[in-house]
Amino acid sequence: MIYTVTLNPSVDLIIEVEDFQPEKLNRTRREQKFPGGKGINVSRILHRIGVETTALGFIGGFTGAFIRDALIREGINIDFVDVEEDSRINIKLKSPTGEETEINGMGPVITDPHLERFLSKLDAIDREDMIVFAGSIPRSLPGNLYEELTKRWSEREIRVVVDATGNALLNVIKHKPFLIKPNHHELGELFGVTLKSVNEIIPYGRKLVEMGAQHVIVSMAENGALFITDEGTYLSNVPKGQVVNSVGAGDSLVAGFLGTYARTGDLLEAFRFGVATGSATAFSQDLCTKEQIEQLYPRIEIQKL
Ligand SMILES: Nc1ncnc2c1ncn2[C@@H]1O[C@H](COP(=O)(O)OP(=O)(O)OP(=O)(O)O)[C@@H](O)[C@H]1O
Ligand SMILES: O=P(O)(O)OC[C@@]1(O)O[C@H](CO)[C@@H](O)[C@@H]1O
């Protein structure tokens, strides 16, 4: 079982305007709503590729009901803690020229009893399972929550995956997470540098392995992705195509990787399938389907550097 944790799920409201004008009345010409949040996206993809998953986290109010109903309709196992306030709405504003602007909400207050209820659900996890902590930590929860949980589960030899930014990511690395997946901007931010070329990115990605991460994927959008382990560094291309909606592309990469690794135990195969999954989502309105991944998969090539 792959458990995903989304501490701050969202309704992702994707809106498209003809020609966005600040300080004017703008009208949408297309709108879509999806259950969102990084861990939830990982679970949605895992389910589509036939891997057992349960989505954990906190949901509340009418938006929480939308998220719950949408996931149940898709057949995804969920085990959320209910909170009193509404789950957030995250706005993804797209313009026809391809620019994407995001406004992510704060989310509901999570109290100590909510947190206790959530933590007790994690007791069910055992050695064969994996747990994915993905997305930002809401302000009402301790900022070191991922660190504490990664330490706890890694010590029990459970594979922990963390997709977060800044200190929430930096502080988990010493506890030897199975996988972390910063994009190249996030990697640069961790070290206070701006990284532009693959050659600049590689040494910083390797540092994360030296600091404790077992496997690191650095995604670089249309410039491919790097997979870095103790044993070596690998570069993947990405297929060329029309980006329709990149929201969730990074989460899809994580899900494709983990799902394939859980099935085959083959890290490079997992990386290749993961990249195909990320691109398939970038080229779709919603998250991608298994068929879309399989179409792109033959176009992905991995080379050892
Ligand atoms: N322009 C693109 N063309 C092809 N594939 C893409 C493109 N952009 C993203 N992808 C795919 O999505 C994966 C993740 O993209 P990216 O590096 O943008 O991660 P991210 O910033 O975590 O994503 P997001 O936050 O949008 O979910 C890439 O490795 C690639 O497979
Ligand atoms: O605010 P966070 O938790 O950092 O990110 C949340 C979010 O932007 O990430 C997902 C895409 O990766 C979206 O579904 C969701 O809206």
Tab-separated table of C-alpha atoms and ligand atoms in Angstrom:
chain	number	residue	atom	x	y	z
A	1	MET	CA	0.000	0.000	0.000
A	2	ILE	CA	1.232	3.497	-0.785
A	3	TYR	CA	-0.190	5.989	1.710
A	4	THR	CA	-0.234	9.626	0.679
A	5	VAL	CA	-0.541	12.508	3.128
A	6	THR	CA	-1.993	15.843	2.030
A	7	LEU	CA	-2.094	18.121	5.061
A	8	ASN	CA	-3.848	20.898	3.124
A	9	PRO	CA	-6.043	19.463	0.320
A	10	SER	CA	-7.712	21.829	-2.124
A	11	VAL	CA	-10.354	22.240	-4.719
A	12	ASP	CA	-8.231	23.247	-7.703
A	13	LEU	CA	-10.251	25.773	-9.691
A	14	ILE	CA	-8.716	26.018	-13.150
A	15	ILE	CA	-9.956	29.108	-14.974
A	16	GLU	CA	-9.060	30.368	-18.394
A	17	VAL	CA	-9.572	33.962	-19.484
A	18	GLU	CA	-9.255	35.388	-23.003
A	19	ASP	CA	-6.876	38.177	-22.118
A	20	PHE	CA	-6.350	38.786	-18.402
A	21	GLN	CA	-6.567	42.493	-17.448
A	22	PRO	CA	-5.646	43.483	-13.880
A	23	GLU	CA	-8.018	46.013	-12.274
A	24	LYS	CA	-10.773	45.151	-14.819
A	25	LEU	CA	-13.720	42.755	-14.788
A	26	ASN	CA	-12.454	39.574	-16.385
A	27	ARG	CA	-14.777	36.768	-17.433
A	28	THR	CA	-13.748	33.159	-17.733
A	29	ARG	CA	-14.163	31.232	-20.930
A	30	ARG	CA	-13.454	27.833	-19.395
A	31	GLU	CA	-13.625	26.500	-15.837
A	32	GLN	CA	-12.813	23.155	-14.280
A	33	LYS	CA	-12.699	21.900	-10.692
A	34	PHE	CA	-10.552	19.028	-9.499
A	35	PRO	CA	-9.760	17.541	-6.092
A	36	GLY	CA	-6.216	18.786	-5.475
A	37	GLY	CA	-3.235	18.848	-3.204
A	38	LYS	CA	0.008	17.060	-3.962
A	39	GLY	CA	-0.590	13.811	-2.052
A	40	ILE	CA	-4.100	13.530	-3.469
A	41	ASN	CA	-2.706	13.923	-6.989
A	42	VAL	CA	-0.213	11.144	-6.287
A	43	SER	CA	-3.039	8.857	-5.101
A	44	ARG	CA	-5.209	9.678	-8.121
A	45	ILE	CA	-2.416	8.675	-10.502
A	46	LEU	CA	-1.470	5.564	-8.516
A	47	HIS	CA	-5.064	4.406	-8.685
A	48	ARG	CA	-5.176	5.012	-12.446
A	49	ILE	CA	-2.091	2.842	-12.957
A	50	GLY	CA	-3.510	0.084	-10.755
A	51	VAL	CA	-1.428	0.534	-7.584
A	52	GLU	CA	-3.098	0.280	-4.169
A	53	THR	CA	-3.173	3.608	-2.367
A	54	THR	CA	-4.908	5.391	0.524
A	55	ALA	CA	-5.116	9.179	0.759
A	56	LEU	CA	-4.783	10.680	4.254
A	57	GLY	CA	-4.966	14.263	5.509
A	58	PHE	CA	-7.531	16.817	6.673
A	59	ILE	CA	-10.663	17.968	4.870
A	60	GLY	CA	-13.600	20.135	5.906
A	61	GLY	CA	-16.761	21.976	4.871
A	62	PHE	CA	-18.388	22.093	1.429
A	63	THR	CA	-15.042	22.033	-0.351
A	64	GLY	CA	-13.982	19.046	1.713
A	65	ALA	CA	-17.206	17.292	0.699
A	66	PHE	CA	-16.379	17.997	-2.972
A	67	ILE	CA	-12.898	16.509	-2.545
A	68	ARG	CA	-14.220	13.448	-0.707
A	69	ASP	CA	-17.008	12.786	-3.225
A	70	ALA	CA	-14.745	13.227	-6.250
A	71	LEU	CA	-12.187	10.782	-4.855
A	72	ILE	CA	-14.819	8.210	-3.878
A	73	ARG	CA	-16.327	8.456	-7.380
A	74	GLU	CA	-12.906	7.630	-8.826
A	75	GLY	CA	-12.652	4.621	-6.498
A	76	ILE	CA	-9.759	5.927	-4.382
A	77	ASN	CA	-9.417	4.754	-0.755
A	78	ILE	CA	-9.547	7.744	1.566
A	79	ASP	CA	-9.100	8.068	5.303
A	80	PHE	CA	-9.250	11.799	6.044
A	81	VAL	CA	-9.745	13.532	9.389
A	82	ASP	CA	-12.718	15.924	9.242
A	83	VAL	CA	-12.075	19.493	10.385
A	84	GLU	CA	-14.608	22.272	11.017
A	85	GLU	CA	-13.464	24.935	8.535
A	86	ASP	CA	-13.641	24.675	4.746
A	87	SER	CA	-10.823	23.096	2.773
A	88	ARG	CA	-9.113	25.699	0.595
A	89	ILE	CA	-9.766	26.644	-3.017
A	90	ASN	CA	-6.610	27.046	-5.118
A	91	ILE	CA	-6.996	29.195	-8.201
A	92	LYS	CA	-5.015	28.313	-11.312
A	93	LEU	CA	-5.445	31.107	-13.840
A	94	LYS	CA	-4.502	30.270	-17.403
A	95	SER	CA	-4.240	32.574	-20.344
A	96	PRO	CA	-4.353	31.446	-24.001
A	97	THR	CA	-0.707	32.472	-24.411
A	98	GLY	CA	0.223	29.709	-21.974
A	99	GLU	CA	0.999	31.687	-18.801
A	100	GLU	CA	-0.196	30.072	-15.578
A	101	THR	CA	-0.756	32.085	-12.390
A	102	GLU	CA	-1.537	30.280	-9.147
A	103	ILE	CA	-3.187	31.597	-5.980
A	104	ASN	CA	-3.218	28.930	-3.283
A	105	GLY	CA	-5.473	29.371	-0.245
A	106	MET	CA	-4.472	29.169	3.434
A	107	GLY	CA	-6.703	26.275	4.327
A	108	PRO	CA	-8.592	25.446	7.526
A	109	VAL	CA	-7.268	25.530	11.070
A	110	ILE	CA	-6.163	22.102	12.268
A	111	THR	CA	-6.301	21.632	16.049
A	112	ASP	CA	-4.306	19.317	18.332
A	113	PRO	CA	-7.167	16.753	18.584
A	114	HIS	CA	-7.374	16.683	14.743
A	115	LEU	CA	-3.619	16.081	14.581
A	116	GLU	CA	-3.842	13.306	17.190
A	117	ARG	CA	-6.568	11.585	15.180
A	118	PHE	CA	-4.444	11.807	12.031
A	119	LEU	CA	-1.315	10.465	13.758
A	120	SER	CA	-3.214	7.466	15.129
A	121	LYS	CA	-4.145	6.496	11.554
A	122	LEU	CA	-0.443	6.219	10.670
A	123	ASP	CA	-0.065	3.353	13.165
A	124	ALA	CA	-1.486	1.001	10.527
A	125	ILE	CA	1.594	1.394	8.273
A	126	ASP	CA	4.039	-1.490	8.066
A	127	ARG	CA	7.341	-2.418	6.407
A	128	GLU	CA	6.003	-3.260	2.943
A	129	ASP	CA	4.206	0.082	2.708
A	130	MET	CA	5.451	3.465	1.550
A	131	ILE	CA	4.298	6.849	2.799
A	132	VAL	CA	4.364	10.060	0.775
A	133	PHE	CA	4.284	13.471	2.492
A	134	ALA	CA	3.528	15.991	-0.221
A	135	GLY	CA	2.643	19.670	-0.246
A	136	SER	CA	2.903	22.607	2.094
A	137	ILE	CA	2.379	22.374	5.856
A	138	PRO	CA	-0.584	24.527	7.012
A	139	ARG	CA	0.264	27.298	9.443
A	140	SER	CA	-1.712	25.741	12.294
A	141	LEU	CA	0.503	22.616	12.287
A	142	PRO	CA	4.094	22.382	13.570
A	143	GLY	CA	6.573	23.420	10.855
A	144	ASN	CA	8.768	20.407	11.697
A	145	LEU	CA	5.980	17.834	11.206
A	146	TYR	CA	7.532	16.217	8.096
A	147	GLU	CA	10.865	16.022	9.877
A	148	GLU	CA	9.364	14.321	12.940
A	149	LEU	CA	7.350	11.869	10.855
A	150	THR	CA	10.209	11.062	8.471
A	151	LYS	CA	12.468	10.341	11.447
A	152	ARG	CA	9.843	8.129	13.075
A	153	TRP	CA	9.053	6.058	9.986
A	154	SER	CA	12.571	5.836	8.543
A	155	GLU	CA	13.800	4.451	11.871
A	156	ARG	CA	11.234	1.661	11.430
A	157	GLU	CA	12.631	1.049	7.915
A	158	ILE	CA	9.507	2.305	6.194
A	159	ARG	CA	10.160	4.069	2.897
A	160	VAL	CA	9.272	7.739	3.217
A	161	VAL	CA	8.894	10.119	0.274
A	162	VAL	CA	8.823	13.888	0.790
A	163	ASP	CA	7.773	16.453	-1.806
A	164	ALA	CA	8.047	19.812	-0.055
A	165	THR	CA	10.088	23.001	-0.251
A	166	GLY	CA	12.442	25.075	1.896
A	167	ASN	CA	13.147	24.014	5.474
A	168	ALA	CA	10.308	21.476	5.472
A	169	LEU	CA	12.367	19.593	2.854
A	170	LEU	CA	15.879	20.447	4.016
A	171	ASN	CA	15.273	19.183	7.560
A	172	VAL	CA	14.027	15.735	6.507
A	173	ILE	CA	17.104	14.858	4.446
A	174	LYS	CA	19.271	13.731	7.373
A	175	HIS	CA	16.582	11.158	8.245
A	176	LYS	CA	17.283	9.303	4.977
A	177	PRO	CA	14.012	9.600	3.028
A	178	PHE	CA	13.624	7.027	0.256
A	179	LEU	CA	12.907	9.769	-2.328
A	180	ILE	CA	12.766	13.547	-2.551
A	181	LYS	CA	11.786	15.422	-5.719
A	182	PRO	CA	12.650	19.099	-5.831
A	183	ASN	CA	12.346	20.886	-9.162
A	184	HIS	CA	15.494	22.785	-10.153
A	185	HIS	CA	14.164	26.112	-8.776
A	186	GLU	CA	13.396	24.508	-5.409
A	187	LEU	CA	16.832	22.835	-5.394
A	188	GLY	CA	18.488	26.219	-5.961
A	189	GLU	CA	16.424	27.803	-3.160
A	190	LEU	CA	17.634	25.146	-0.694
A	191	PHE	CA	21.195	26.356	-1.238
A	192	GLY	CA	20.523	30.039	-1.939
A	193	VAL	CA	21.638	29.833	-5.585
A	194	THR	CA	20.002	30.125	-9.023
A	195	LEU	CA	20.571	27.035	-11.141
A	196	LYS	CA	20.232	27.285	-14.901
A	197	SER	CA	22.047	24.472	-16.706
A	198	VAL	CA	22.094	20.718	-16.090
A	199	ASN	CA	25.806	20.972	-15.294
A	200	GLU	CA	25.064	23.526	-12.586
A	201	ILE	CA	22.213	21.427	-11.171
A	202	ILE	CA	24.034	18.076	-10.844
A	203	PRO	CA	26.441	18.939	-7.982
A	204	TYR	CA	23.600	20.369	-5.881
A	205	GLY	CA	21.432	17.293	-6.551
A	206	ARG	CA	24.373	15.086	-5.497
A	207	LYS	CA	24.712	17.108	-2.282
A	208	LEU	CA	21.212	15.973	-1.278
A	209	VAL	CA	22.339	12.337	-1.593
A	210	GLU	CA	25.494	13.089	0.422
A	211	MET	CA	23.284	14.699	3.087
A	212	GLY	CA	21.199	11.511	3.427
A	213	ALA	CA	18.490	11.216	0.734
A	214	GLN	CA	18.489	7.691	-0.743
A	215	HIS	CA	17.171	8.806	-4.139
A	216	VAL	CA	16.726	12.276	-5.594
A	217	ILE	CA	14.766	13.272	-8.683
A	218	VAL	CA	15.362	16.832	-9.869
A	219	SER	CA	12.679	17.758	-12.382
A	220	MET	CA	13.519	20.460	-14.893
A	221	ALA	CA	10.170	20.827	-16.755
A	222	GLU	CA	10.810	20.797	-20.538
A	223	ASN	CA	14.543	20.239	-19.975
A	224	GLY	CA	14.172	16.700	-18.640
A	225	ALA	CA	14.866	15.247	-15.222
A	226	LEU	CA	17.811	13.917	-13.220
A	227	PHE	CA	17.805	10.777	-11.086
A	228	ILE	CA	20.587	10.700	-8.520
A	229	THR	CA	21.569	7.894	-6.130
A	230	ASP	CA	24.691	6.693	-4.334
A	231	GLU	CA	25.420	4.633	-7.372
A	232	GLY	CA	25.250	7.279	-10.111
A	233	THR	CA	23.482	10.127	-11.914
A	234	TYR	CA	21.028	9.615	-14.770
A	235	LEU	CA	19.489	12.109	-17.182
A	236	SER	CA	16.134	11.700	-18.885
A	237	ASN	CA	14.788	13.585	-21.873
A	238	VAL	CA	11.121	14.625	-21.945
A	239	PRO	CA	8.946	14.274	-25.027
A	240	LYS	CA	8.033	17.401	-26.967
A	241	GLY	CA	4.361	18.294	-26.873
A	242	GLN	CA	1.800	20.986	-26.191
A	243	VAL	CA	1.573	21.815	-22.481
A	244	VAL	CA	-2.122	22.054	-21.624
A	245	ASN	CA	-2.021	22.240	-17.822
A	246	SER	CA	1.149	21.607	-15.871
A	247	VAL	CA	-0.622	21.509	-12.453
A	248	GLY	CA	0.202	18.137	-10.921
A	249	ALA	CA	2.961	17.235	-13.409
A	250	GLY	CA	5.508	16.933	-10.611
A	251	ASP	CA	3.115	14.839	-8.504
A	252	SER	CA	2.498	12.597	-11.507
A	253	LEU	CA	6.243	12.063	-11.880
A	254	VAL	CA	6.410	10.956	-8.225
A	255	ALA	CA	3.381	8.661	-8.622
A	256	GLY	CA	4.656	7.058	-11.850
A	257	PHE	CA	8.024	6.443	-10.197
A	258	LEU	CA	6.635	4.965	-6.971
A	259	GLY	CA	3.947	2.886	-8.652
A	260	THR	CA	6.460	1.293	-11.021
A	261	TYR	CA	9.038	0.796	-8.292
A	262	ALA	CA	6.412	-0.894	-6.090
A	263	ARG	CA	5.507	-3.216	-8.965
A	264	THR	CA	8.979	-4.017	-10.374
A	265	GLY	CA	11.638	-2.990	-7.830
A	266	ASP	CA	13.535	-1.497	-10.824
A	267	LEU	CA	14.659	2.069	-10.077
A	268	LEU	CA	15.569	3.099	-13.630
A	269	GLU	CA	12.396	1.650	-15.065
A	270	ALA	CA	10.533	3.577	-12.360
A	271	PHE	CA	12.320	6.804	-13.316
A	272	ARG	CA	11.504	6.319	-17.008
A	273	PHE	CA	7.832	5.622	-16.332
A	274	GLY	CA	7.734	8.533	-13.879
A	275	VAL	CA	8.972	11.011	-16.473
A	276	ALA	CA	6.435	9.698	-19.010
A	277	THR	CA	3.724	10.187	-16.367
A	278	GLY	CA	4.788	13.773	-15.606
A	279	SER	CA	4.772	14.705	-19.287
A	280	ALA	CA	1.460	12.942	-19.924
A	281	THR	CA	-0.107	15.137	-17.220
A	282	ALA	CA	1.544	18.302	-18.576
A	283	PHE	CA	-0.104	17.506	-21.926
A	284	SER	CA	-3.618	16.899	-20.405
A	285	GLN	CA	-6.400	19.047	-18.901
A	286	ASP	CA	-6.615	16.972	-15.720
A	287	LEU	CA	-4.119	14.406	-14.460
A	288	CYS	CA	-3.203	11.906	-17.166
A	289	THR	CA	-4.594	8.441	-17.849
A	290	LYS	CA	-2.661	5.173	-18.048
A	291	GLU	CA	-3.135	5.110	-21.838
A	292	GLN	CA	-1.598	8.588	-22.221
A	293	ILE	CA	1.435	7.490	-20.184
A	294	GLU	CA	1.890	4.353	-22.254
A	295	GLN	CA	1.865	6.408	-25.457
A	296	LEU	CA	4.703	8.632	-24.264
A	297	TYR	CA	6.729	5.948	-22.512
A	298	PRO	CA	8.624	4.695	-25.633
A	299	ARG	CA	9.827	8.268	-26.244
A	300	ILE	CA	11.670	8.504	-22.919
A	301	GLU	CA	15.379	7.714	-22.918
A	302	ILE	CA	17.601	7.507	-19.859
A	303	GLN	CA	21.350	7.953	-20.044
A	304	LYS	CA	23.936	7.436	-17.322
A	305	LEU	CA	26.181	10.492	-16.921
B	1	LIG	N1	7.016	21.523	-21.022
B	1	LIG	C1	7.042	20.224	-20.702
B	1	LIG	N2	7.191	19.289	-21.663
B	1	LIG	C2	7.235	17.972	-21.372
B	1	LIG	N3	7.129	17.493	-20.110
B	1	LIG	C3	6.956	18.381	-19.107
B	1	LIG	C4	6.901	19.785	-19.335
B	1	LIG	N4	6.733	20.407	-18.144
B	1	LIG	C5	6.673	19.430	-17.202
B	1	LIG	N5	6.828	18.216	-17.769
B	1	LIG	C6	6.840	16.896	-17.115
B	1	LIG	O1	6.475	17.017	-15.764
B	1	LIG	C7	7.556	16.668	-14.884
B	1	LIG	C8	7.575	17.596	-13.692
B	1	LIG	O2	7.652	18.931	-14.160
B	1	LIG	P1	8.287	20.137	-13.353
B	1	LIG	O3	9.767	20.060	-13.407
B	1	LIG	O4	7.640	21.363	-13.877
B	1	LIG	O5	7.890	19.772	-11.859
B	1	LIG	P2	7.129	20.610	-10.773
B	1	LIG	O6	7.609	22.021	-10.796
B	1	LIG	O7	7.214	19.847	-9.514
B	1	LIG	O8	5.674	20.488	-11.362
B	1	LIG	P3	4.284	21.115	-10.869
B	1	LIG	O9	4.587	21.973	-9.663
B	1	LIG	O10	3.814	21.879	-12.069
B	1	LIG	O11	3.458	19.924	-10.571
B	1	LIG	C9	8.808	16.769	-15.767
B	1	LIG	O12	9.847	15.925	-15.314
B	1	LIG	C10	8.242	16.310	-17.111
B	1	LIG	O13	8.138	14.901	-17.136
B	2	LIG	O1	0.128	24.801	-1.546
B	2	LIG	P1	0.861	23.512	-1.809
B	2	LIG	O2	0.454	22.444	-0.846
B	2	LIG	O3	2.339	23.682	-1.897
B	2	LIG	O4	0.466	23.025	-3.279
B	2	LIG	C1	-0.860	22.718	-3.585
B	2	LIG	C2	-1.031	22.556	-5.092
B	2	LIG	O5	-0.669	23.740	-5.799
B	2	LIG	O6	-0.172	21.506	-5.528
B	2	LIG	C3	-0.824	20.670	-6.470
B	2	LIG	C4	-0.003	20.563	-7.722
B	2	LIG	O7	1.261	20.052	-7.446
B	2	LIG	C5	-2.190	21.269	-6.690
B	2	LIG	O8	-3.153	20.254	-6.861
B	2	LIG	C6	-2.445	22.113	-5.476
B	2	LIG	O9	-3.318	23.188	-5.713
